[in-house]
Tab-separated table of C-alpha atoms and ligand atoms in Angstrom:
chain	number	residue	atom	x	y	z
A	192	UNK	CA	24.579	26.433	27.928
A	193	UNK	CA	28.099	26.989	26.595
A	194	UNK	CA	30.240	28.187	29.470
A	195	UNK	CA	33.799	29.461	29.218
A	196	UNK	CA	35.917	29.252	32.358
A	197	UNK	CA	38.482	32.060	32.595
A	198	UNK	CA	40.710	30.884	35.441
A	199	UNK	CA	40.653	27.180	36.192
A	200	UNK	CA	41.886	27.115	39.781
A	201	UNK	CA	40.014	26.264	42.965
A	202	UNK	CA	36.811	28.098	42.007
A	203	UNK	CA	36.915	27.828	38.209
A	204	UNK	CA	38.042	24.200	38.235
A	205	UNK	CA	35.292	23.109	40.619
A	206	UNK	CA	32.473	25.258	39.229
A	207	UNK	CA	33.398	24.277	35.672
A	208	UNK	CA	33.318	20.609	36.649
A	209	UNK	CA	29.915	21.043	38.296
A	210	UNK	CA	28.513	22.972	35.304
A	211	UNK	CA	29.715	20.172	33.009
A	212	UNK	CA	28.222	17.479	35.231
A	213	UNK	CA	24.949	19.456	35.250
A	214	UNK	CA	24.899	19.112	31.455
A	215	UNK	CA	26.545	22.297	30.200
A	216	UNK	CA	29.227	22.542	27.524
A	217	UNK	CA	32.316	23.816	29.346
A	218	UNK	CA	35.690	25.093	28.119
A	219	UNK	CA	38.380	25.318	30.810
A	220	UNK	CA	41.000	27.998	30.200
A	221	UNK	CA	43.681	30.084	31.875
A	222	UNK	CA	45.929	27.960	34.083
A	223	UNK	CA	49.699	27.751	34.058
A	224	UNK	CA	49.656	24.236	32.680
A	225	UNK	CA	47.816	22.941	29.654
A	226	UNK	CA	48.003	19.469	31.206
A	227	UNK	CA	45.923	20.698	34.140
A	228	UNK	CA	43.255	22.127	31.826
A	229	UNK	CA	43.140	18.861	29.900
A	230	UNK	CA	42.845	16.845	33.117
A	231	UNK	CA	39.988	19.049	34.364
A	232	UNK	CA	38.157	18.583	31.071
A	233	UNK	CA	38.711	14.815	31.095
A	234	UNK	CA	37.500	14.416	34.674
A	235	UNK	CA	34.515	16.774	34.354
A	236	UNK	CA	32.404	15.081	31.675
A	237	UNK	CA	32.298	13.993	28.049
A	238	UNK	CA	31.582	17.414	26.547
A	239	UNK	CA	34.049	19.515	28.565
A	240	UNK	CA	37.249	20.597	26.851
A	241	UNK	CA	40.292	22.757	27.384
A	242	UNK	CA	41.200	25.825	25.348
A	243	UNK	CA	42.705	29.284	25.303
A	244	UNK	CA	40.789	32.137	26.946
A	245	UNK	CA	39.846	33.288	23.437
A	246	UNK	CA	38.461	29.846	22.582
A	247	UNK	CA	36.585	29.753	25.891
A	248	UNK	CA	35.024	33.123	25.056
A	249	UNK	CA	33.995	32.419	21.471
A	250	UNK	CA	30.331	31.400	21.327
A	251	UNK	CA	30.021	31.273	25.114
A	252	UNK	CA	26.596	31.987	26.576
A	253	UNK	CA	28.321	32.792	29.849
A	254	UNK	CA	31.878	33.235	31.097
A	255	UNK	CA	33.000	32.562	34.648
A	256	UNK	CA	35.820	34.905	35.642
A	257	UNK	CA	37.750	33.229	38.456
A	258	UNK	CA	41.247	34.684	38.759
A	259	UNK	CA	43.175	36.617	41.366
A	260	UNK	CA	42.511	40.348	41.067
A	261	UNK	CA	46.085	40.898	39.859
A	262	UNK	CA	45.420	38.667	36.806
A	263	UNK	CA	42.196	40.364	35.636
A	264	UNK	CA	43.760	42.574	32.947
A	265	UNK	CA	45.864	39.716	31.581
A	266	UNK	CA	42.994	37.259	31.299
A	267	UNK	CA	40.696	39.897	29.758
A	268	UNK	CA	43.393	40.713	27.199
A	269	UNK	CA	43.684	37.052	26.308
A	270	UNK	CA	39.898	36.580	26.139
A	271	UNK	CA	39.527	39.204	23.397
A	272	UNK	CA	36.212	40.709	22.348
A	273	UNK	CA	33.579	40.379	25.068
A	274	UNK	CA	30.808	42.253	23.241
A	275	UNK	CA	27.441	40.984	24.381
A	276	UNK	CA	28.945	38.339	26.658
A	277	UNK	CA	27.593	37.558	30.111
A	278	UNK	CA	30.553	37.630	32.497
A	279	UNK	CA	29.881	36.084	35.890
A	280	UNK	CA	32.638	37.083	38.264
A	281	UNK	CA	33.488	35.317	41.491
A	282	UNK	CA	36.758	37.262	41.672
A	283	UNK	CA	37.284	39.440	44.719
A	284	UNK	CA	39.433	42.597	44.542
A	285	UNK	CA	42.030	41.240	46.977
A	286	UNK	CA	45.520	42.604	47.566
A	287	UNK	CA	48.630	40.582	46.712
A	288	UNK	CA	48.717	38.551	49.931
A	289	UNK	CA	44.922	38.100	50.068
A	290	UNK	CA	44.674	39.898	53.402
A	291	UNK	CA	42.227	42.636	52.366
A	292	UNK	CA	40.077	44.256	49.686
A	293	UNK	CA	41.757	46.940	47.590
A	294	UNK	CA	38.403	48.225	46.314
A	295	UNK	CA	35.559	48.751	48.798
A	296	UNK	CA	32.928	51.111	50.246
A	297	UNK	CA	32.694	53.538	47.314
A	298	UNK	CA	33.062	50.878	44.605
A	299	UNK	CA	33.482	47.123	44.244
A	300	UNK	CA	35.527	44.691	42.206
A	301	UNK	CA	32.456	43.865	40.154
A	302	UNK	CA	31.831	47.516	39.304
A	303	UNK	CA	35.506	48.089	38.445
A	304	UNK	CA	35.370	45.029	36.213
A	305	UNK	CA	32.219	46.312	34.493
A	306	UNK	CA	34.044	49.577	33.785
A	307	UNK	CA	36.872	47.629	32.130
A	308	UNK	CA	34.459	45.694	29.875
A	309	UNK	CA	31.478	48.004	29.235
A	310	UNK	CA	30.495	45.914	26.215
A	311	UNK	CA	29.763	42.883	28.469
A	312	UNK	CA	27.062	42.189	31.061
A	313	UNK	CA	28.694	41.596	34.434
A	314	UNK	CA	27.069	39.644	37.246
A	315	UNK	CA	28.704	39.062	40.621
A	316	UNK	CA	28.059	35.559	42.000
A	317	UNK	CA	29.657	32.540	43.663
A	318	UNK	CA	32.171	34.703	45.572
A	319	UNK	CA	30.461	34.364	48.966
A	320	UNK	CA	31.199	30.658	49.458
A	321	UNK	CA	34.507	28.833	49.765
A	322	UNK	CA	35.481	26.426	47.003
A	323	UNK	CA	35.537	23.617	49.556
A	324	UNK	CA	31.731	23.610	49.873
A	325	UNK	CA	30.834	23.497	46.169
A	326	UNK	CA	30.842	19.742	45.510
A	327	UNK	CA	29.074	19.098	48.819
A	328	UNK	CA	26.244	21.472	47.889
A	329	UNK	CA	25.995	20.009	44.386
A	330	UNK	CA	25.647	16.429	45.578
A	331	UNK	CA	23.425	17.343	48.575
A	332	UNK	CA	20.973	19.120	46.240
A	333	UNK	CA	20.388	15.822	44.471
A	334	UNK	CA	19.264	14.361	47.792
A	335	UNK	CA	16.783	17.263	48.001
A	336	UNK	CA	18.049	18.580	51.339
A	337	UNK	CA	17.382	22.237	52.193
A	338	UNK	CA	19.349	24.422	49.822
A	339	UNK	CA	21.806	27.053	51.049
A	340	UNK	CA	21.435	30.621	49.792
A	341	UNK	CA	23.759	32.318	47.337
A	342	UNK	CA	23.657	36.066	46.760
A	343	UNK	CA	24.169	37.524	43.299
A	344	UNK	CA	23.795	40.992	41.794
A	345	UNK	CA	23.987	42.721	38.427
A	346	UNK	CA	22.409	45.344	36.189
A	347	UNK	CA	21.225	43.228	33.248
A	348	UNK	CA	18.095	41.123	33.729
A	349	UNK	CA	18.932	38.525	31.064
A	350	UNK	CA	22.417	38.019	32.521
A	351	UNK	CA	20.961	37.737	36.012
A	352	UNK	CA	18.379	35.143	34.936
A	353	UNK	CA	21.079	33.047	33.304
A	354	UNK	CA	23.233	33.340	36.439
A	355	UNK	CA	20.328	32.366	38.691
A	356	UNK	CA	19.812	29.232	36.571
A	357	UNK	CA	23.482	28.303	36.993
A	358	UNK	CA	23.318	28.970	40.735
A	359	UNK	CA	20.375	26.546	40.933
A	360	UNK	CA	22.294	23.988	38.872
A	361	UNK	CA	25.090	24.070	41.440
A	362	UNK	CA	22.510	23.419	44.172
A	363	UNK	CA	22.047	26.825	45.795
A	364	UNK	CA	18.955	28.940	46.259
A	365	UNK	CA	19.734	32.170	44.314
A	366	UNK	CA	19.108	35.389	46.239
A	367	UNK	CA	18.758	38.390	43.910
A	368	UNK	CA	20.490	41.170	45.838
A	369	UNK	CA	19.882	43.924	43.308
A	370	UNK	CA	22.095	45.994	41.040
A	371	UNK	CA	25.838	45.513	40.519
A	372	UNK	CA	26.412	48.326	43.023
A	373	UNK	CA	25.336	45.912	45.775
A	374	UNK	CA	28.634	44.078	45.234
A	375	UNK	CA	29.958	46.780	47.614
A	376	UNK	CA	28.165	44.788	50.308
A	377	UNK	CA	28.472	41.236	48.989
A	378	UNK	CA	32.267	41.401	48.534
A	379	UNK	CA	33.001	42.280	52.201
A	380	UNK	CA	30.396	39.647	53.165
A	381	UNK	CA	32.526	37.141	51.238
A	382	UNK	CA	35.440	38.001	53.524
A	383	UNK	CA	33.269	37.369	56.578
A	384	UNK	CA	32.397	33.931	55.217
A	385	UNK	CA	36.108	33.349	54.588
A	386	UNK	CA	36.927	34.255	58.196
A	387	UNK	CA	34.375	31.795	59.542
A	388	UNK	CA	35.329	29.100	57.038
A	389	UNK	CA	39.096	29.274	57.428
A	390	UNK	CA	39.477	30.916	60.849
A	391	UNK	CA	36.909	28.936	62.795
A	392	UNK	CA	36.991	25.364	64.037
A	393	UNK	CA	34.207	23.969	61.895
A	394	UNK	CA	36.117	23.555	58.636
A	395	UNK	CA	35.919	25.382	55.320
A	396	UNK	CA	32.946	23.461	53.885
A	397	UNK	CA	30.682	26.360	54.825
A	398	UNK	CA	27.534	27.737	53.176
A	399	UNK	CA	24.844	30.049	54.547
A	400	UNK	CA	21.072	30.319	54.401
A	401	UNK	CA	18.809	33.357	54.797
A	402	UNK	CA	15.422	32.692	56.363
A	403	UNK	CA	12.436	34.839	57.245
A	404	UNK	CA	10.422	34.476	60.437
A	405	UNK	CA	6.992	35.996	60.888
A	406	UNK	CA	6.697	38.596	63.622
A	407	UNK	CA	3.768	36.958	65.401
B	512	LIG	N1	39.020	29.897	46.602
B	512	LIG	C1	37.899	30.322	47.155
B	512	LIG	O1	37.323	29.637	48.017
B	512	LIG	C2	37.268	31.630	46.724
B	512	LIG	C3	36.035	31.969	47.262
B	512	LIG	C4	35.421	33.166	46.851
B	512	LIG	C5	36.030	33.966	45.905
B	512	LIG	N2	37.255	33.628	45.412
B	512	LIG	C6	37.866	34.497	44.398
B	512	LIG	O2	37.816	33.796	43.167
B	512	LIG	C7	38.971	34.114	42.368
B	512	LIG	C8	39.687	32.819	42.030
B	512	LIG	O3	40.104	32.216	43.238
B	512	LIG	P1	40.761	30.766	43.258
B	512	LIG	O4	40.904	30.411	44.689
B	512	LIG	O5	40.027	29.876	42.327
B	512	LIG	O6	42.210	31.100	42.677
B	512	LIG	P2	43.282	30.080	42.099
B	512	LIG	O7	43.016	28.708	42.635
B	512	LIG	O8	44.610	30.695	42.335
B	512	LIG	O9	42.939	30.071	40.542
B	512	LIG	C9	43.356	31.081	39.662
B	512	LIG	C10	43.594	30.500	38.296
B	512	LIG	O10	44.343	31.465	37.544
B	512	LIG	C11	45.474	30.808	36.979
B	512	LIG	N3	46.611	31.692	36.812
B	512	LIG	C12	47.227	32.442	37.732
B	512	LIG	N4	48.278	33.108	37.181
B	512	LIG	C13	48.297	32.748	35.895
B	512	LIG	C14	49.143	33.100	34.791
B	512	LIG	N5	50.154	33.916	34.932
B	512	LIG	N6	48.867	32.540	33.591
B	512	LIG	C15	47.840	31.702	33.425
B	512	LIG	N7	47.011	31.322	34.448
B	512	LIG	C16	47.247	31.848	35.649
B	512	LIG	C17	45.802	29.723	37.955
B	512	LIG	O11	46.634	28.768	37.318
B	512	LIG	P3	47.087	27.408	38.058
B	512	LIG	O12	45.884	26.525	38.023
B	512	LIG	O13	48.182	26.922	37.206
B	512	LIG	O14	47.469	27.793	39.442
B	512	LIG	C18	44.430	29.220	38.322
B	512	LIG	O15	43.944	28.306	37.380
B	512	LIG	C19	39.816	35.074	43.198
B	512	LIG	O16	39.555	36.384	42.798
B	512	LIG	C20	39.327	34.847	44.632
B	512	LIG	O17	39.457	36.015	45.418
B	512	LIG	C21	37.880	32.468	45.794
């Protein structure tokens, strides 16, 4: 798959690196330093490269949107035409100091994003785990240990299938949570995970797993 990374920070940098190491063609874009984008590309794999958001978007099968909520309009402007593109967002609609959601209950960041880019297919994924756990999950999956869950949601079946494949490539067990509207629940859940990861004593390398147990 050709994957454009829009926002190459903690999430975009790590997920882009993992996608590249899983065999995808990755373009890292949108950081404050071109040197950083070049370094990410060099360290990820042979086919990864750096580019502008527009270059990352052109011919991409999927885009990962991984910027602070305050940067969404700017990065979308720079990306250009998103007609027919699958946009996987891990971005949470956080306020300036990252202390709370500015969209919740009656809408979600993912739904607001979909309203901004109606010509694209938006899927919400990867926002319910901290960046610190991503490499650990990726390398553990190779050792065939039990996979952690990862919730995702969206309205377009093709975009969801593609996202589920990428979730598996990272080493998670994808959990289809339904339509994009369900991001109203997954986004606050992401904050719970953040509380446990960063507020608890166990460290931020935290993932979760849903299991079912028979009644009898
Ligand atoms: N970090 C997590 O564990 C985590 C978990 C779940 C969800 N999320 C969500 O995922 C999204 C990304 O989080 P993150 O932690 O990856 O953020 P981050 O590390 O701050 O990355 C954001 C990226 O945007 C770039 N950027 C910011 N301002 C810019 C500007 N003016 N021009 C060009 N590039 C600019 C940054 O550049 P630089 O590289 O130069 O800083 C960076 O590459 C957020 O919405 C967050 O809420 C994060």
